[in-house]
Coordinates of N, CA and C and ligand atoms in Angstrom, one line a residue:
M782 N 17.9 -6.4 21.5 CA 16.9 -5.5 21.0 C 16.8 -5.6 19.5
P783 N 15.5 -5.8 19.0 CA 15.4 -5.9 17.6 C 15.9 -4.7 16.8
L784 N 16.4 -5.0 15.6 CA 17.0 -3.9 14.8 C 16.0 -2.7 14.5
W785 N 14.7 -3.1 14.3 CA 13.8 -2.0 14.0 C 13.5 -1.1 15.2
H786 N 13.7 -1.7 16.4 CA 13.5 -0.9 17.6 C 14.7 0.0 17.8
K787 N 15.9 -0.5 17.5 CA 17.1 0.3 17.6 C 16.9 1.5 16.6
A788 N 16.5 1.2 15.4 CA 16.3 2.2 14.4 C 15.3 3.3 14.9
S789 N 14.3 2.8 15.6 CA 13.2 3.7 16.1 C 13.8 4.6 17.1
L790 N 14.7 4.2 18.0 CA 15.3 5.0 19.0 C 16.1 6.1 18.3
F791 N 16.8 5.7 17.3 CA 17.7 6.6 16.5 C 16.8 7.7 15.9
L792 N 15.7 7.2 15.2 CA 14.9 8.2 14.5 C 14.2 9.2 15.5
D793 N 13.9 8.7 16.7 CA 13.3 9.6 17.7 C 14.2 10.7 18.0
F794 N 15.5 10.4 17.9 CA 16.5 11.4 18.2 C 16.6 12.4 17.1
V795 N 16.5 11.9 15.9 CA 16.7 12.8 14.7 C 15.4 13.6 14.4
Y796 N 14.3 12.9 14.6 CA 13.0 13.6 14.3 C 12.3 13.8 15.7
P797 N 12.0 15.1 16.1 CA 11.4 15.3 17.3 C 10.0 14.7 17.3
R798 N 9.6 14.1 18.5 CA 8.3 13.4 18.5 C 7.1 14.4 18.6
S799 N 6.7 15.0 17.5 CA 5.5 15.8 17.5 C 4.5 15.3 16.4
C800 N 3.2 15.5 16.7 CA 2.2 14.9 15.8 C 2.4 15.6 14.4
V801 N 2.4 14.8 13.3 CA 2.6 15.3 12.0 C 1.4 16.1 11.5
V802 N 0.2 15.8 12.1 CA -1.0 16.5 11.7 C -1.2 17.8 12.5
C803 N -1.2 17.7 13.8 CA -1.6 18.9 14.6 C -0.4 19.5 15.3
G804 N 0.7 18.9 15.3 CA 1.9 19.5 15.9 C 2.1 19.3 17.4
T805 N 1.1 18.8 18.1 CA 1.3 18.6 19.6 C 2.3 17.5 19.8
S806 N 2.9 17.6 21.0 CA 4.0 16.6 21.3 C 3.4 15.2 21.5
V807 N 4.1 14.2 21.1 CA 3.7 12.8 21.3 C 4.6 12.1 22.3
K808 N 4.1 11.6 23.3 CA 4.9 11.0 24.3 C 5.4 9.6 24.0
E809 N 4.6 8.8 23.3 CA 5.0 7.4 22.9 C 6.2 7.4 22.0
R810 N 7.2 6.6 22.4 CA 8.4 6.5 21.5 C 8.0 5.9 20.2
G811 N 8.6 6.4 19.1 CA 8.4 5.9 17.8 C 7.1 6.3 17.1
R812 N 6.2 7.2 17.8 CA 5.0 7.6 17.2 C 5.1 9.0 16.7
H813 N 4.4 9.3 15.6 CA 4.4 10.7 15.1 C 3.0 11.1 14.8
L814 N 2.0 10.5 15.4 CA 0.6 10.8 15.3 C 0.0 10.8 16.7
C815 N -0.6 11.9 17.1 CA -1.1 11.9 18.5 C -2.4 11.1 18.6
W816 N -2.8 10.9 19.8 CA -4.0 10.1 20.1 C -5.2 10.6 19.4
D817 N -5.4 11.9 19.5 CA -6.6 12.5 18.9 C -6.6 12.3 17.4
C818 N -5.5 12.6 16.8 CA -5.4 12.4 15.3 C -5.5 11.0 14.9
S819 N -4.9 10.1 15.7 CA -5.0 8.6 15.4 C -6.5 8.2 15.4
R820 N -7.3 8.8 16.3 CA -8.7 8.5 16.3 C -9.5 9.0 15.1
D821 N -8.9 10.0 14.5 CA -9.5 10.6 13.3 C -9.3 9.6 12.0
V822 N -8.4 8.7 12.2 CA -8.1 7.7 11.1 C -9.3 6.7 11.1
S823 N -10.0 6.7 9.9 CA -11.2 5.8 9.9 C -10.8 4.5 9.2
L824 N -10.7 3.5 10.1 CA -10.3 2.1 9.6 C -11.4 1.5 8.8
I825 N -11.1 0.7 7.8 CA -12.1 0.1 7.0 C -12.6 -1.2 7.7
Q826 N -13.9 -1.3 7.8 CA -14.5 -2.4 8.4 C -15.5 -3.0 7.5
F827 N -15.9 -4.3 7.7 CA -16.9 -4.9 7.0 C -18.2 -4.1 7.1
P828 N -19.1 -3.9 6.1 CA -19.1 -4.6 4.8 C -18.2 -4.0 3.7
F829 N -17.6 -4.9 2.9 CA -16.9 -4.5 1.7 C -16.9 -5.6 0.7
C830 N -16.5 -5.3 -0.5 CA -16.4 -6.3 -1.6 C -15.4 -7.4 -1.2
S831 N -15.8 -8.7 -1.4 CA -14.8 -9.7 -0.9 C -13.6 -9.8 -1.9
W832 N -13.7 -9.3 -3.1 CA -12.6 -9.3 -4.0 C -11.7 -8.1 -3.9
C833 N -12.3 -6.9 -4.1 CA -11.4 -5.7 -4.2 C -11.4 -5.0 -2.8
G834 N -12.2 -5.3 -1.9 CA -12.2 -4.7 -0.6 C -12.8 -3.4 -0.5
D835 N -13.5 -2.9 -1.6 CA -14.1 -1.6 -1.6 C -15.3 -1.6 -0.6
P836 N -15.3 -0.6 0.3 CA -16.4 -0.5 1.3 C -17.8 -0.3 0.6
V837 N -18.8 -0.9 1.2 CA -20.2 -0.7 0.6 C -21.1 -0.4 1.8
Q838 N -22.2 0.3 1.4 CA -23.3 0.6 2.3 C -24.2 -0.6 2.4
G839 N -24.9 -0.7 3.5 CA -26.0 -1.7 3.6 C -25.5 -3.0 4.0
Q840 N -26.4 -4.0 3.9 CA -26.1 -5.4 4.3 C -25.7 -6.3 3.2
V841 N -24.5 -6.9 3.3 CA -24.1 -7.9 2.3 C -23.4 -9.0 3.1
D842 N -23.3 -10.2 2.4 CA -22.6 -11.2 3.2 C -21.1 -11.3 2.7
A843 N -20.4 -12.2 3.4 CA -18.9 -12.2 3.2 C -18.5 -12.6 1.8
T844 N -19.5 -13.1 1.0 CA -19.1 -13.5 -0.4 C -19.5 -12.5 -1.5
Y845 N -20.0 -11.3 -1.0 CA -20.4 -10.3 -1.9 C -19.3 -9.8 -2.8
V846 N -19.6 -9.7 -4.1 CA -18.6 -9.1 -5.1 C -19.3 -7.9 -5.7
C847 N -18.6 -6.8 -5.8 CA -19.2 -5.5 -6.2 C -19.3 -5.6 -7.8
A848 N -20.1 -4.6 -8.3 CA -20.4 -4.5 -9.7 C -19.2 -4.3 -10.5
W849 N -18.2 -3.5 -10.0 CA -17.0 -3.2 -10.6 C -16.2 -4.5 -10.9
C850 N -16.1 -5.3 -9.9 CA -15.3 -6.6 -10.0 C -16.0 -7.6 -10.9
R851 N -17.4 -7.6 -10.9 CA -18.1 -8.5 -11.8 C -17.9 -8.1 -13.2
R852 N -18.0 -6.8 -13.5 CA -17.9 -6.3 -14.8 C -16.4 -6.4 -15.4
R853 N -15.5 -6.1 -14.6 CA -14.1 -6.2 -15.0 C -13.3 -6.9 -13.9
P854 N -13.2 -8.2 -14.0 CA -12.5 -8.9 -12.9 C -11.1 -8.5 -12.7
P855 N -10.7 -8.1 -11.5 CA -9.3 -7.6 -11.3 C -8.3 -8.8 -11.5
A856 N -7.1 -8.5 -11.8 CA -6.0 -9.5 -12.0 C -5.5 -10.0 -10.7
F857 N -5.7 -9.2 -9.6 CA -5.3 -9.7 -8.3 C -6.3 -10.6 -7.7
D858 N -5.9 -11.4 -6.6 CA -6.8 -12.4 -6.0 C -7.7 -11.8 -4.9
R859 N -7.1 -10.8 -4.2 CA -7.9 -10.1 -3.2 C -7.1 -8.8 -2.8
A860 N -7.9 -7.8 -2.6 CA -7.3 -6.5 -2.1 C -8.0 -6.0 -0.8
R861 N -7.2 -5.5 0.1 CA -7.7 -4.9 1.3 C -6.9 -3.6 1.6
S862 N -7.6 -2.6 2.2 CA -6.9 -1.4 2.6 C -7.1 -1.2 4.1
A863 N -6.2 -0.5 4.7 CA -6.3 -0.3 6.2 C -7.3 0.7 6.6
A864 N -7.4 1.9 5.8 CA -8.2 3.0 6.3 C -8.7 3.8 5.1
H865 N -9.7 4.6 5.3 CA -10.2 5.5 4.3 C -9.2 6.6 4.1
Y866 N -9.0 6.9 2.8 CA -8.0 8.0 2.5 C -8.6 9.3 2.7
E867 N -8.6 9.8 3.9 CA -9.2 11.1 4.2 C -8.6 11.6 5.6
G868 N -8.9 12.9 5.9 CA -8.5 13.4 7.2 C -7.0 13.2 7.6
A869 N -6.8 12.7 8.8 CA -5.4 12.6 9.3 C -4.6 11.6 8.5
L870 N -5.2 10.6 8.0 CA -4.4 9.6 7.2 C -3.9 10.2 5.9
Q871 N -4.8 11.0 5.2 CA -4.4 11.7 4.0 C -3.3 12.7 4.3
H872 N -3.4 13.4 5.4 CA -2.3 14.3 5.7 C -1.0 13.6 5.9
C873 N -1.1 12.5 6.6 CA 0.1 11.6 6.9 C 0.7 11.1 5.6
V874 N -0.1 10.6 4.7 CA 0.4 10.0 3.5 C 1.1 11.0 2.6
K875 N 0.4 12.2 2.6 CA 1.0 13.3 1.7 C 2.4 13.7 2.3
A876 N 2.5 13.8 3.6 CA 3.7 14.2 4.2 C 4.8 13.2 4.0
F877 N 4.4 11.9 4.0 CA 5.3 10.8 3.8 C 5.8 10.8 2.3
K878 N 4.8 11.0 1.4 CA 5.1 10.8 0.0 C 5.8 12.0 -0.7
Y879 N 5.1 13.2 -0.4 CA 5.6 14.4 -1.1 C 6.5 15.3 -0.2
G880 N 6.4 15.1 1.1 CA 7.2 15.9 2.0 C 8.4 15.2 2.5
K881 N 8.7 14.1 1.9 CA 9.9 13.3 2.2 C 10.0 12.9 3.7
A882 N 8.8 12.8 4.4 CA 8.8 12.5 5.8 C 8.8 11.0 5.9
T883 N 10.0 10.4 5.5 CA 10.0 8.9 5.4 C 10.0 8.2 6.8
H884 N 10.2 9.0 7.9 CA 10.1 8.3 9.2 C 8.7 7.9 9.5
L885 N 7.7 8.5 8.8 CA 6.3 8.1 9.0 C 6.0 6.7 8.5
V886 N 7.0 6.0 7.9 CA 6.8 4.7 7.5 C 6.4 3.8 8.7
R887 N 6.8 4.2 9.9 CA 6.4 3.4 11.1 C 4.9 3.5 11.4
E888 N 4.4 4.7 11.3 CA 2.9 4.9 11.5 C 2.1 4.2 10.5
L889 N 2.5 4.5 9.2 CA 1.7 3.9 8.1 C 1.9 2.4 7.9
G890 N 3.2 2.0 8.1 CA 3.5 0.6 7.9 C 2.9 -0.2 9.1
G891 N 2.7 0.4 10.2 CA 2.0 -0.3 11.4 C 0.6 -0.5 11.0
M892 N -0.1 0.5 10.4 CA -1.5 0.3 10.0 C -1.6 -0.8 9.0
L893 N -0.7 -0.8 8.1 CA -0.7 -1.8 7.0 C -0.4 -3.2 7.5
S894 N 0.5 -3.3 8.4 CA 0.8 -4.6 9.0 C -0.4 -5.2 9.7
S895 N -1.1 -4.3 10.4 CA -2.3 -4.8 11.1 C -3.4 -5.3 10.1
C896 N -3.5 -4.5 9.0 CA -4.4 -4.9 7.9 C -4.1 -6.3 7.3
V897 N -2.8 -6.5 7.1 CA -2.3 -7.8 6.5 C -2.6 -8.9 7.5
D898 N -2.3 -8.6 8.8 CA -2.6 -9.7 9.8 C -4.0 -10.1 9.8
V899 N -4.9 -9.1 9.7 CA -6.4 -9.4 9.8 C -6.8 -10.1 8.6
H900 N -6.4 -9.7 7.4 CA -7.0 -10.2 6.1 C -6.3 -11.3 5.4
F901 N -5.0 -11.5 5.7 CA -4.3 -12.5 5.0 C -3.6 -13.5 5.9
A902 N -4.1 -13.6 7.1 CA -3.5 -14.5 8.1 C -3.5 -16.0 7.6
N903 N -4.5 -16.3 6.9 CA -4.7 -17.7 6.4 C -4.1 -18.0 5.1
E904 N -3.4 -17.0 4.5 CA -2.9 -17.2 3.1 C -1.4 -17.4 3.1
V905 N -1.0 -18.1 2.1 CA 0.5 -18.3 1.9 C 1.0 -17.0 1.3
I906 N 2.1 -16.5 1.9 CA 2.7 -15.3 1.3 C 4.2 -15.7 1.2
D907 N 4.7 -15.9 0.0 CA 6.1 -16.3 -0.2 C 7.0 -15.1 -0.1
A908 N 6.5 -13.9 -0.5 CA 7.3 -12.7 -0.5 C 6.4 -11.4 -0.6
V909 N 7.0 -10.3 -0.1 CA 6.3 -9.0 -0.2 C 7.0 -8.2 -1.3
T910 N 6.2 -7.6 -2.2 CA 6.7 -6.8 -3.2 C 5.9 -5.5 -3.3
Y911 N 6.2 -4.6 -4.2 CA 5.6 -3.3 -4.2 C 5.4 -2.7 -5.6
V912 N 4.6 -1.7 -5.8 CA 4.3 -1.1 -7.1 C 5.5 -0.2 -7.4
P913 N 6.2 -0.5 -8.5 CA 7.4 0.3 -8.9 C 7.0 1.7 -9.4
L914 N 7.9 2.6 -9.2 CA 7.8 3.9 -9.8 C 8.6 3.9 -11.1
H915 N 8.3 4.8 -12.0 CA 9.1 4.9 -13.2 C 10.4 5.5 -12.8
S916 N 11.5 5.1 -13.4 CA 12.9 5.5 -13.0 C 13.0 7.0 -12.8
R917 N 12.3 7.7 -13.7 CA 12.4 9.2 -13.7 C 11.7 9.7 -12.4
R918 N 10.5 9.2 -12.1 CA 9.9 9.7 -10.9 C 10.6 9.2 -9.6
R919 N 11.2 8.0 -9.7 CA 11.9 7.5 -8.5 C 13.1 8.4 -8.3
R920 N 13.8 8.9 -9.3 CA 14.9 9.8 -9.2 C 14.5 11.2 -8.6
E921 N 13.3 11.7 -9.1 CA 12.8 13.0 -8.6 C 12.4 12.9 -7.1
R922 N 11.8 11.8 -6.7 CA 11.3 11.7 -5.3 C 12.4 11.2 -4.4
T923 N 13.4 10.6 -4.9 CA 14.5 10.0 -4.2 C 14.2 8.7 -3.5
F924 N 13.0 8.3 -3.4 CA 12.6 7.0 -2.7 C 11.2 6.6 -3.3
N925 N 10.9 5.3 -3.1 CA 9.6 4.8 -3.5 C 8.9 4.5 -2.2
Q926 N 7.8 5.3 -2.0 CA 7.0 5.2 -0.7 C 6.5 3.7 -0.5
S927 N 6.1 3.1 -1.6 CA 5.5 1.8 -1.5 C 6.6 0.7 -1.2
C928 N 7.8 1.0 -1.7 CA 8.9 0.1 -1.4 C 9.2 0.2 0.1
L929 N 9.2 1.4 0.7 CA 9.5 1.5 2.2 C 8.4 0.8 3.0
L930 N 7.2 0.9 2.5 CA 6.0 0.3 3.2 C 6.2 -1.2 3.2
A931 N 6.5 -1.7 2.0 CA 6.6 -3.2 1.8 C 7.8 -3.7 2.6
Q932 N 8.9 -3.0 2.7 CA 10.0 -3.5 3.6 C 9.6 -3.5 5.0
H933 N 8.8 -2.5 5.4 CA 8.3 -2.5 6.8 C 7.4 -3.7 7.1
V934 N 6.5 -3.9 6.2 CA 5.5 -5.0 6.4 C 6.3 -6.4 6.5
A935 N 7.2 -6.5 5.5 CA 8.0 -7.8 5.4 C 8.8 -8.0 6.7
G936 N 9.5 -6.9 7.1 CA 10.3 -6.9 8.3 C 9.5 -7.3 9.6
R937 N 8.4 -6.7 9.7 CA 7.5 -7.0 10.9 C 7.0 -8.4 11.0
A938 N 6.7 -8.9 9.8 CA 6.0 -10.3 9.8 C 7.1 -11.4 9.5
G939 N 8.3 -11.0 9.2 CA 9.3 -12.0 8.9 C 9.1 -12.6 7.5
F940 N 8.4 -11.9 6.6 CA 8.3 -12.4 5.2 C 9.5 -12.0 4.4
E941 N 9.8 -12.7 3.3 CA 10.8 -12.3 2.4 C 10.4 -11.1 1.7
F942 N 11.4 -10.2 1.4 CA 11.1 -9.0 0.7 C 11.7 -9.1 -0.7
S943 N 11.0 -8.7 -1.7 CA 11.6 -8.8 -3.1 C 11.0 -7.7 -4.0
D944 N 11.8 -7.2 -4.9 CA 11.3 -6.3 -5.9 C 10.7 -7.1 -7.1
A945 N 10.8 -8.4 -7.0 CA 10.1 -9.3 -8.0 C 10.5 -9.0 -9.4
G946 N 11.5 -8.2 -9.6 CA 11.9 -7.9 -11.0 C 10.9 -7.0 -11.7
L947 N 10.0 -6.4 -10.9 CA 9.0 -5.5 -11.5 C 9.6 -4.2 -12.0
Y948 N 9.1 -3.6 -13.1 CA 9.5 -2.3 -13.5 C 8.4 -1.7 -14.4
R949 N 8.4 -0.4 -14.5 CA 7.5 0.3 -15.4 C 8.1 0.4 -16.8
T950 N 7.3 0.1 -17.8 CA 7.8 0.1 -19.1 C 7.8 1.5 -19.7
R951 N 6.9 2.4 -19.1 CA 6.8 3.8 -19.6 C 6.4 4.7 -18.5
H952 N 6.6 6.0 -18.7 CA 6.1 7.0 -17.7 C 4.6 7.1 -17.9
T953 N 3.9 7.2 -16.8 CA 2.4 7.3 -16.9 C 2.0 8.6 -16.1
D954 N 0.9 9.2 -16.6 CA 0.4 10.4 -15.9 C -0.1 10.0 -14.5
T955 N -0.1 11.0 -13.6 CA -0.6 10.7 -12.2 C -2.1 10.3 -12.3
Q956 N -2.5 9.3 -11.6 CA -3.9 8.7 -11.7 C -4.9 9.6 -11.1
A957 N -4.5 10.5 -10.1 CA -5.4 11.2 -9.3 C -6.5 12.1 -10.1
L958 N -6.1 12.6 -11.2 CA -7.0 13.5 -12.0 C -7.8 12.8 -13.0
L959 N -7.6 11.5 -13.2 CA -8.3 10.8 -14.2 C -9.5 10.0 -13.7
N960 N -10.5 9.8 -14.7 CA -11.7 9.0 -14.3 C -11.3 7.5 -14.4
A961 N -12.2 6.6 -14.0 CA -11.9 5.2 -13.9 C -11.4 4.6 -15.3
A962 N -12.1 5.0 -16.4 CA -11.7 4.4 -17.7 C -10.3 4.9 -18.1
A963 N -10.1 6.2 -17.8 CA -8.8 6.8 -18.2 C -7.7 6.2 -17.3
R964 N -8.0 5.9 -16.1 CA -7.0 5.3 -15.2 C -6.6 3.9 -15.7
R965 N -7.5 3.1 -16.1 CA -7.2 1.8 -16.7 C -6.3 1.9 -17.9
K966 N -6.7 2.8 -18.8 CA -6.0 3.0 -20.0 C -4.6 3.5 -19.8
N967 N -4.5 4.4 -18.8 CA -3.2 5.0 -18.4 C -2.1 4.0 -18.0
V968 N -2.6 3.0 -17.3 CA -1.6 2.0 -16.7 C -1.6 0.6 -17.4
E969 N -2.5 0.5 -18.4 CA -2.5 -0.8 -19.2 C -1.2 -1.1 -19.8
G970 N -0.7 -2.2 -19.5 CA 0.6 -2.7 -20.1 C 1.8 -1.8 -19.6
A971 N 1.6 -1.0 -18.6 CA 2.7 -0.1 -18.1 C 3.7 -0.8 -17.2
F972 N 3.4 -2.1 -16.8 CA 4.3 -2.8 -15.9 C 4.8 -4.1 -16.6
A973 N 6.0 -4.5 -16.2 CA 6.5 -5.8 -16.7 C 7.5 -6.4 -15.6
V974 N 7.7 -7.7 -15.8 CA 8.6 -8.4 -14.9 C 9.8 -8.9 -15.6
R975 N 11.0 -8.6 -15.1 CA 12.2 -9.1 -15.8 C 12.3 -10.6 -15.7
P976 N 12.7 -11.3 -16.7 CA 12.6 -12.7 -16.7 C 13.7 -13.3 -15.8
N977 N 13.4 -13.4 -14.5 CA 14.5 -13.9 -13.6 C 14.0 -15.3 -13.0
G978 N 12.8 -15.7 -13.4 CA 12.3 -16.9 -12.9 C 11.8 -16.9 -11.5
W979 N 12.0 -15.8 -10.8 CA 11.8 -15.7 -9.4 C 10.3 -15.8 -9.0
V980 N 9.4 -15.2 -9.9 CA 8.0 -15.0 -9.6 C 7.2 -16.3 -9.8
S981 N 7.6 -17.1 -10.8 CA 6.9 -18.3 -11.2 C 6.5 -19.2 -10.0
G982 N 5.2 -19.4 -9.9 CA 4.7 -20.3 -8.8 C 4.6 -19.7 -7.4
R983 N 5.0 -18.5 -7.3 CA 5.0 -17.8 -6.0 C 3.7 -17.1 -5.7
S984 N 3.4 -17.0 -4.4 CA 2.3 -16.2 -3.9 C 2.8 -14.9 -3.3
L985 N 2.4 -13.8 -3.9 CA 3.0 -12.5 -3.5 C 2.1 -11.6 -2.9
L986 N 2.5 -10.8 -1.9 CA 1.8 -9.7 -1.3 C 2.3 -8.4 -2.0
L987 N 1.4 -7.8 -2.7 CA 1.8 -6.5 -3.4 C 1.3 -5.3 -2.6
I988 N 2.2 -4.4 -2.3 CA 2.0 -3.3 -1.5 C 1.9 -2.0 -2.3
D989 N 0.9 -1.1 -2.0 CA 0.9 0.2 -2.5 C 0.4 1.2 -1.4
D990 N 0.6 2.5 -1.6 CA 0.2 3.4 -0.6 C -1.3 3.6 -0.6
I991 N -1.8 4.0 -1.8 CA -3.2 4.3 -1.9 C -3.8 3.4 -3.1
M992 N -5.1 3.0 -2.9 CA -5.8 2.4 -4.0 C -7.1 3.0 -4.1
T993 N -7.5 3.4 -5.4 CA -8.8 4.0 -5.6 C -9.7 3.1 -6.4
T994 N -9.5 3.1 -7.8 CA -10.2 2.2 -8.6 C -9.6 0.8 -8.6
G995 N -8.3 0.7 -8.2 CA -7.6 -0.6 -8.3 C -6.9 -0.8 -9.6
A996 N -7.0 0.2 -10.6 CA -6.4 0.0 -11.9 C -4.9 -0.3 -11.8
T997 N -4.2 0.5 -11.0 CA -2.7 0.3 -10.9 C -2.3 -1.1 -10.4
V998 N -2.9 -1.4 -9.2 CA -2.5 -2.7 -8.6 C -3.0 -3.9 -9.5
S999 N -4.1 -3.7 -10.2 CA -4.5 -4.8 -11.1 C -3.6 -4.9 -12.3
A1000 N -3.1 -3.8 -12.8 CA -2.1 -3.8 -14.0 C -0.8 -4.5 -13.5
V1001 N -0.4 -4.2 -12.3 CA 0.8 -4.8 -11.8 C 0.6 -6.3 -11.6
A1002 N -0.6 -6.7 -11.0 CA -0.9 -8.1 -10.7 C -1.0 -8.8 -12.0
K1003 N -1.5 -8.2 -13.1 CA -1.5 -8.9 -14.4 C -0.1 -9.2 -14.9
A1004 N 0.8 -8.3 -14.7 CA 2.2 -8.5 -15.1 C 2.8 -9.7 -14.3
L1005 N 2.5 -9.7 -13.0 CA 3.0 -10.8 -12.2 C 2.4 -12.1 -12.5
K1006 N 1.1 -12.1 -12.8 CA 0.5 -13.4 -13.2 C 1.0 -13.9 -14.6
Q1007 N 1.2 -12.9 -15.5 CA 1.8 -13.3 -16.8 C 3.2 -13.9 -16.6
A1008 N 3.9 -13.5 -15.6 CA 5.2 -14.0 -15.3 C 5.2 -15.3 -14.5
G1009 N 3.9 -15.7 -14.2 CA 3.8 -17.1 -13.6 C 3.4 -17.0 -12.1
A1010 N 3.1 -15.8 -11.5 CA 2.8 -15.8 -10.1 C 1.5 -16.6 -9.8
H1011 N 1.5 -17.4 -8.7 CA 0.4 -18.2 -8.4 C -0.7 -17.4 -7.8
R1012 N -0.4 -16.5 -6.8 CA -1.4 -15.7 -6.2 C -0.8 -14.3 -6.1
V1013 N -1.7 -13.3 -6.2 CA -1.3 -11.9 -5.9 C -2.3 -11.3 -5.0
W1014 N -1.9 -11.1 -3.7 CA -2.7 -10.4 -2.7 C -2.3 -9.0 -2.7
V1015 N -3.2 -8.1 -2.5 CA -2.9 -6.6 -2.5 C -3.3 -6.0 -1.1
A1016 N -2.4 -5.2 -0.6 CA -2.7 -4.5 0.6 C -2.2 -3.0 0.4
T1017 N -3.1 -2.1 0.8 CA -2.7 -0.6 0.7 C -3.0 0.0 2.0
V1018 N -2.4 1.1 2.3 CA -2.7 1.9 3.5 C -4.0 2.6 3.4
G1019 N -4.2 3.3 2.3 CA -5.4 4.1 2.1 C -6.3 3.6 1.0
R1020 N -7.6 3.8 1.2 CA -8.6 3.5 0.1 C -9.3 4.8 -0.2
G1021 N -9.1 5.3 -1.4 CA -9.7 6.5 -1.9 C -11.0 6.3 -2.5
V1022 N -11.8 7.4 -2.8 CA -13.1 7.2 -3.4 C -13.0 8.0 -4.7
Ligands
LIG2349 ZN1 -2.4 15.3 16.3
LIG2350 ZN1 -15.0 -5.3 -5.9

């Protein structure tokens, strides 16, 4: 029996299987989102920007690049998100991140793994890494939600997992209340890579929970590229507006 499945049986024992959104009981082992609430999760489908993955209205072809990416080319090579950050998904991510419901990593990590399978199947991925929290916030929260998601994705696909020596050079305000320009400024130069030589020449899959303007993942990708990363692919669970 795979280790993750054993862990899943254990967690089912510790956490009763009820839907995290509506509270109804969930019969499927390892699930914490009922069928109705799962259907409320709006998966992102084409059309979207070929670079940043931001959904667009109307008809565009597969090479379409949005005005944001044309104006300020992101430091990552491609970003994709599993679902729109709204409704049941938003509820789930908030419970995971702020309610310390870390067992939800299986629901959210499952969505993320599917997204990676669909959008990065033809790409080389040498290792999976994640957006670091500042040490102060990491202590307050006791875990890094993106790290748990990255470990889940790496474990499911058999990719190497690494923290890539990434760290935050300073504490930053939460991005949620800032406009696009302020978000960019807030995280500019806020990430660095310890000189361990590990990143150089590697193609990395960078994981975060939510992506909105892409300022954070782009700032992290920039630090990875400056440390010599060959490619930085980005995958997030939710895409905010
Ligand atoms: Zn439900
Ligand atoms: Zn774009």
